[in-house]
Tab-separated table of C-alpha atoms in Angstrom:
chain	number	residue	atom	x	y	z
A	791	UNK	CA	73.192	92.396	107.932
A	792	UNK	CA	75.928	90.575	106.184
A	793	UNK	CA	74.200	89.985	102.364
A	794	UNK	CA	77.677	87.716	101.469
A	795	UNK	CA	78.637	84.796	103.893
A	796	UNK	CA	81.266	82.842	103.918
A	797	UNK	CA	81.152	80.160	107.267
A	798	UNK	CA	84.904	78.922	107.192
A	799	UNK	CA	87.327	81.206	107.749
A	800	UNK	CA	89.957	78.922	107.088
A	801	UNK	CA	90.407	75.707	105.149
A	802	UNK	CA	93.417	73.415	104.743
A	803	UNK	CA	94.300	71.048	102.139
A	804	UNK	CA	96.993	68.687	100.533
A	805	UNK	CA	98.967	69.781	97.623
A	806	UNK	CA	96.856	68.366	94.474
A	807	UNK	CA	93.994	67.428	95.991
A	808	UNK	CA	90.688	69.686	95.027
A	809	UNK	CA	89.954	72.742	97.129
A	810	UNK	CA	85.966	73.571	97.508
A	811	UNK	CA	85.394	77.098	99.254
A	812	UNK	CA	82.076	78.073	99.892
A	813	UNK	CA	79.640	81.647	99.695
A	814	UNK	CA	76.175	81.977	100.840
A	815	UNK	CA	73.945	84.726	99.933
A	816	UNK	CA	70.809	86.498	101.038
A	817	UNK	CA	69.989	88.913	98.802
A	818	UNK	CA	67.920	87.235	95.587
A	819	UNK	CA	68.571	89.962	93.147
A	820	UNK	CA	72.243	89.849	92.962
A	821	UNK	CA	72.773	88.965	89.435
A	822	UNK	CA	76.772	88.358	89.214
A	823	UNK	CA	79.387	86.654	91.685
A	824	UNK	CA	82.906	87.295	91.958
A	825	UNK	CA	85.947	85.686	93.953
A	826	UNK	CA	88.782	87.455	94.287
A	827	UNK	CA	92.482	85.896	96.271
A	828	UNK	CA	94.568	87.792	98.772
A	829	UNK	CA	97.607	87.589	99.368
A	830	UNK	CA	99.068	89.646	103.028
A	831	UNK	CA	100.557	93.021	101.651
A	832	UNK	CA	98.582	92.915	98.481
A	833	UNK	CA	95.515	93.934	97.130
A	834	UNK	CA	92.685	91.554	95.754
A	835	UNK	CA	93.069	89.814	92.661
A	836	UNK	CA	90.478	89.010	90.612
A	837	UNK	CA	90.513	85.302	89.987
A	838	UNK	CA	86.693	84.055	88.010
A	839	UNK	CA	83.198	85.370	87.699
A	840	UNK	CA	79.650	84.015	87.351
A	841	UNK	CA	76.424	85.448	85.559
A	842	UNK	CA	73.505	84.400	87.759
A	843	UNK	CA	71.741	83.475	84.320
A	844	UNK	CA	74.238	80.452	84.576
A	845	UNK	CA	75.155	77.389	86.861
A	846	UNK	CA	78.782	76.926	86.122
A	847	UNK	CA	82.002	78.736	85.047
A	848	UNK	CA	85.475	76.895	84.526
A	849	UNK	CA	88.937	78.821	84.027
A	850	UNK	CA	91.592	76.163	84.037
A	851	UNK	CA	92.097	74.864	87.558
A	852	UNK	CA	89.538	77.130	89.349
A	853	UNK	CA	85.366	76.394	88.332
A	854	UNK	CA	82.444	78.300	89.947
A	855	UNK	CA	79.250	76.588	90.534
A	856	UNK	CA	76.574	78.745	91.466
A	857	UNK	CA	73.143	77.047	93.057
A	858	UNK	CA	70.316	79.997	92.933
A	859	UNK	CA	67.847	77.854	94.658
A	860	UNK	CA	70.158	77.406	97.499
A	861	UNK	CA	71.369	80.709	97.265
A	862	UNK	CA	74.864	78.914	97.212
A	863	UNK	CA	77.797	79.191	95.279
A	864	UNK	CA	81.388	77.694	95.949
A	865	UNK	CA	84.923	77.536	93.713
A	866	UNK	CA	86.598	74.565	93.302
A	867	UNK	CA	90.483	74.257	92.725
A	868	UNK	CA	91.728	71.528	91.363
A	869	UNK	CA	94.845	70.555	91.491
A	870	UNK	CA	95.342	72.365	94.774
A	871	UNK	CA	98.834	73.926	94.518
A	872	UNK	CA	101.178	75.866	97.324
A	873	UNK	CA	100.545	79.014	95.490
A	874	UNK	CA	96.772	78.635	96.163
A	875	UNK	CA	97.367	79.798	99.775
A	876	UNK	CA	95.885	83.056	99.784
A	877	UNK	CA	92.662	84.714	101.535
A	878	UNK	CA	89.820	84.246	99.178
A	879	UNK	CA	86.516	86.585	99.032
A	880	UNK	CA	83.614	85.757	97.373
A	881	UNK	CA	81.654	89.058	95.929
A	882	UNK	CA	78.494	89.318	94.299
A	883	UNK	CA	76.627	92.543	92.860
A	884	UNK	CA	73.227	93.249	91.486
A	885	UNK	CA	73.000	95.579	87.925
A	886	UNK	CA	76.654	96.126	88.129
A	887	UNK	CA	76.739	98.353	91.036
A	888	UNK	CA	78.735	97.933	93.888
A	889	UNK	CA	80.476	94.633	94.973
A	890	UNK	CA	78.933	92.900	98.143
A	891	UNK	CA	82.219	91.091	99.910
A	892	UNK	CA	82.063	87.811	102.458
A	893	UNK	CA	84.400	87.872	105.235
A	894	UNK	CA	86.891	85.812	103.257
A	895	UNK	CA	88.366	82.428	104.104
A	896	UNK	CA	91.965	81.537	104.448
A	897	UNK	CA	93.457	79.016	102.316
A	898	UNK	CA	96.300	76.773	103.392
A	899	UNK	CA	97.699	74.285	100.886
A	900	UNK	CA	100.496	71.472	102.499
A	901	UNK	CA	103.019	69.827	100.843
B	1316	UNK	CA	99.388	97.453	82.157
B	1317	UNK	CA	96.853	95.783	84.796
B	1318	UNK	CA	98.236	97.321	87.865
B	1319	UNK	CA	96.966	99.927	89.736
B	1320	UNK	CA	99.275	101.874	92.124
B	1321	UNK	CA	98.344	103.508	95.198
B	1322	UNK	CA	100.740	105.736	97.057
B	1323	UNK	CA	101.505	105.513	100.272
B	1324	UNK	CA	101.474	102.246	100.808
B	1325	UNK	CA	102.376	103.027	104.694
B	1326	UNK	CA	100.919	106.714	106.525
B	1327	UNK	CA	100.714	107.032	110.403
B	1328	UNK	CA	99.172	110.337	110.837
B	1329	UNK	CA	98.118	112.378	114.096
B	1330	UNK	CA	94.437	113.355	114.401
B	1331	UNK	CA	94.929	117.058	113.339
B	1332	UNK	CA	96.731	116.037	110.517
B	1333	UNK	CA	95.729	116.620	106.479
B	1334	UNK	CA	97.072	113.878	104.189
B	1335	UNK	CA	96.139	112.434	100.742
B	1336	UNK	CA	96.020	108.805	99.628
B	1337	UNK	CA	96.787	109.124	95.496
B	1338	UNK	CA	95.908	106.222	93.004
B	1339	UNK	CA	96.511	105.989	89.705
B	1340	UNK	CA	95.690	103.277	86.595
B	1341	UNK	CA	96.599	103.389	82.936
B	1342	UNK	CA	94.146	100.724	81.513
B	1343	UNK	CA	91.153	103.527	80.156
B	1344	UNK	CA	89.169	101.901	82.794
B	1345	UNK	CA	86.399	104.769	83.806
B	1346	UNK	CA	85.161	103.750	87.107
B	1347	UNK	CA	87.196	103.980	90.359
B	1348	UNK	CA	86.560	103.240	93.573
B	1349	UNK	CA	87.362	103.395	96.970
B	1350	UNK	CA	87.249	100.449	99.484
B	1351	UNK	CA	87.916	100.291	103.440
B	1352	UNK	CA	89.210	96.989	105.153
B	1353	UNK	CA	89.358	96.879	108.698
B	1354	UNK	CA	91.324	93.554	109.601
B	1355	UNK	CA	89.468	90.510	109.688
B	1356	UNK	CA	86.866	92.118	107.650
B	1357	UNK	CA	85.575	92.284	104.169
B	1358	UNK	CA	86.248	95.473	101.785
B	1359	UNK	CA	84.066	97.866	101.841
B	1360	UNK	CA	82.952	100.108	99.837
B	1361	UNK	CA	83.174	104.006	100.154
B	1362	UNK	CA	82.807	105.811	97.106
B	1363	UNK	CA	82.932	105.320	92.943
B	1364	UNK	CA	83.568	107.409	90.163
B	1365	UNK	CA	82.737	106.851	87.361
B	1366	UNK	CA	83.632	109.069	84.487
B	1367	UNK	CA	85.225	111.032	86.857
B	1368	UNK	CA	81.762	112.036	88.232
B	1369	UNK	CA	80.866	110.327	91.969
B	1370	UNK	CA	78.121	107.994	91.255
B	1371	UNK	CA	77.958	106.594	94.882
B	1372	UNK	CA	78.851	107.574	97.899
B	1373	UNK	CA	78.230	104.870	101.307
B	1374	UNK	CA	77.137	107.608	103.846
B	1375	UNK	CA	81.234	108.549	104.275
B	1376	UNK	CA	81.703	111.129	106.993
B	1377	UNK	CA	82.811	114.410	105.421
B	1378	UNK	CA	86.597	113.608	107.401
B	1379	UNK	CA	86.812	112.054	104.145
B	1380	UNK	CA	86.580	113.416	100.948
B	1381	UNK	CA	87.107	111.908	97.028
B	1382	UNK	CA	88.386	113.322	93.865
B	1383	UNK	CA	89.166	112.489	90.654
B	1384	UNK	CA	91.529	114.767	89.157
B	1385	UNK	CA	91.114	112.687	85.551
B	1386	UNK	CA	90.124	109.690	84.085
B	1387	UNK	CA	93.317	108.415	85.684
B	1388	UNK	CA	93.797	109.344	89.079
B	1389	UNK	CA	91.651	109.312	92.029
B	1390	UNK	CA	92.424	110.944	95.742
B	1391	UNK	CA	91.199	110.563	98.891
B	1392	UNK	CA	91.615	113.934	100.718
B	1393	UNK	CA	91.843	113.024	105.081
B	1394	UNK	CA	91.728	115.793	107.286
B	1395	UNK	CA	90.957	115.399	111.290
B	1396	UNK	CA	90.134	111.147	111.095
B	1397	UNK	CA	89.928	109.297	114.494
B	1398	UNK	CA	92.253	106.375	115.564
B	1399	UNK	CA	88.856	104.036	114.586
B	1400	UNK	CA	89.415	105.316	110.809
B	1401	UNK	CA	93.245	103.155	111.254
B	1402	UNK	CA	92.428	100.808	108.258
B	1403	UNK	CA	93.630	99.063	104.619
B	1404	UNK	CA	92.490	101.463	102.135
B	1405	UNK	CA	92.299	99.710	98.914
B	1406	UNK	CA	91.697	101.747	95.088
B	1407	UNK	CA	90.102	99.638	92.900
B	1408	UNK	CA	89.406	100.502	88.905
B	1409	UNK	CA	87.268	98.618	86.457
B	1410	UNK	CA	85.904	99.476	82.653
B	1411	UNK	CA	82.979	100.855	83.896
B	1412	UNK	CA	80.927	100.204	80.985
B	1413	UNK	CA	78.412	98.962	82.671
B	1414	UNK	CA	76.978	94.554	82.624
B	1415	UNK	CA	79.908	93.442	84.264
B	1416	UNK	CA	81.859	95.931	83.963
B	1417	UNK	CA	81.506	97.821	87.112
B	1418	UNK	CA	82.443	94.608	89.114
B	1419	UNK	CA	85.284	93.225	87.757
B	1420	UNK	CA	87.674	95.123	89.290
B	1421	UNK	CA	91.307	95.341	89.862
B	1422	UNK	CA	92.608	96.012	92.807
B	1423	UNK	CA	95.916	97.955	94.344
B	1424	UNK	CA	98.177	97.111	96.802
B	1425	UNK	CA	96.367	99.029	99.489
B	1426	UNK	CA	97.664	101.770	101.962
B	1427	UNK	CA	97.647	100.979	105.450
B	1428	UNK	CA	96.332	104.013	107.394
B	1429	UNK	CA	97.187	104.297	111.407
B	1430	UNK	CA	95.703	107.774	112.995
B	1431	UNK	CA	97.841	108.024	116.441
């Protein structure tokens, strides 16, 4: 039963235009959302967060939105830059426990 | 310091075999944790210290087995594994201090397990 979804497993976009990657979840009591970037060889990085008690979240170029009704969230980068390329997982957890992972989605930014 | 090193990052080891992954992080962080990623997949998670106690344990068979020598270091101990156990093995650590501080954690550069 896969709790953390994420549909595209890869998604490719022009340098500066806005990257949107999207999460779906199942389970209503998870109460904080993670994504995290991957880069081959490396471990994951954690890139921004989200308290379910709020919609939005903005860290520079990167902004999580987080739809509880839809049980939806998705990051948007914007400017998309080359460096962006990366795998990137979406977590969530409920009361802090353990993190939840999707099955990631490959980012590809062109020049 | 925001790393956290793991050692190995490469082990190809035969199915009689006894070998140790080792992971170590100097932020104070009290909870550590280790994750399993089979390729393609999503992490997932194994076991988690926390205060160098194990506080959860994801029905792991015993061919594996944790410890955490201090607040620092954490070990996973593999003795007889099957070639399905050939994997990324990645140690996380976060503060641990409960709220969100179980799940923001950092990751390290994984070791990449093959049982022949």
């Amino acid at each position: 039963d896969q709790q953390v979804k994420q549909n595209s497993p890869s998604l490719s976009v022009q340098e500066g235009r806005i990257s949107i990657l999207n999460c779906d979840y199942t389970n209503s009591m998870f109460d904080y959302f993670l994504w995290y970037k991957k880069y081959p060889a490396e471990g994951p990085t954690f890139l921004i967060s989200i308290s379910s008690i709020k919609d939005k979240n903005e860290d520079g170029r990167f902004t999580v939105f987080l739809n509880k009704s839809a049980k939806h969230l998705s990051l948007h980068i914007v400017p998309s830059q080359p460096g962006d390329s990366a795998v990137y997982f979406c977590a969530a957890s409920v009361a802090a426990q353990k993190l939840v992972f999707g099955q990631g989605t490959r980012l590809t930014i062109n020049p | 310091d925001t790393e956290v090193t793991q050692t190995p990052k490469h082990l190809v080891m035969g199915m009689t075999n006894k070998k140790s992954l080792k992971c170590e992080q100097h932020m104070g962080h009290r909870a550590m944790y280790w994750y399993k990623q089979k390729a393609k997949k999503p992490p997932e998670l194994m076991f988690v210290y926390s205060y160098e106690k194990l506080s959860i344990n994801e029905s792991v068979p015993s061919r594996f087995s944790p410890e955490c020598p201090n607040s620092s270091l954490l070990n996973l101990h593999l003795h007889a594994l099957q070639p399905e156990d050939s994997a990324l093995y990645l140690c996380a650590s976060s503060q641990g201090r409960g709220g969100r501080g179980h799940t923001e954690a950092f990751f390290g550069q994984g070791t990449r397990l093959t049982v022949v």
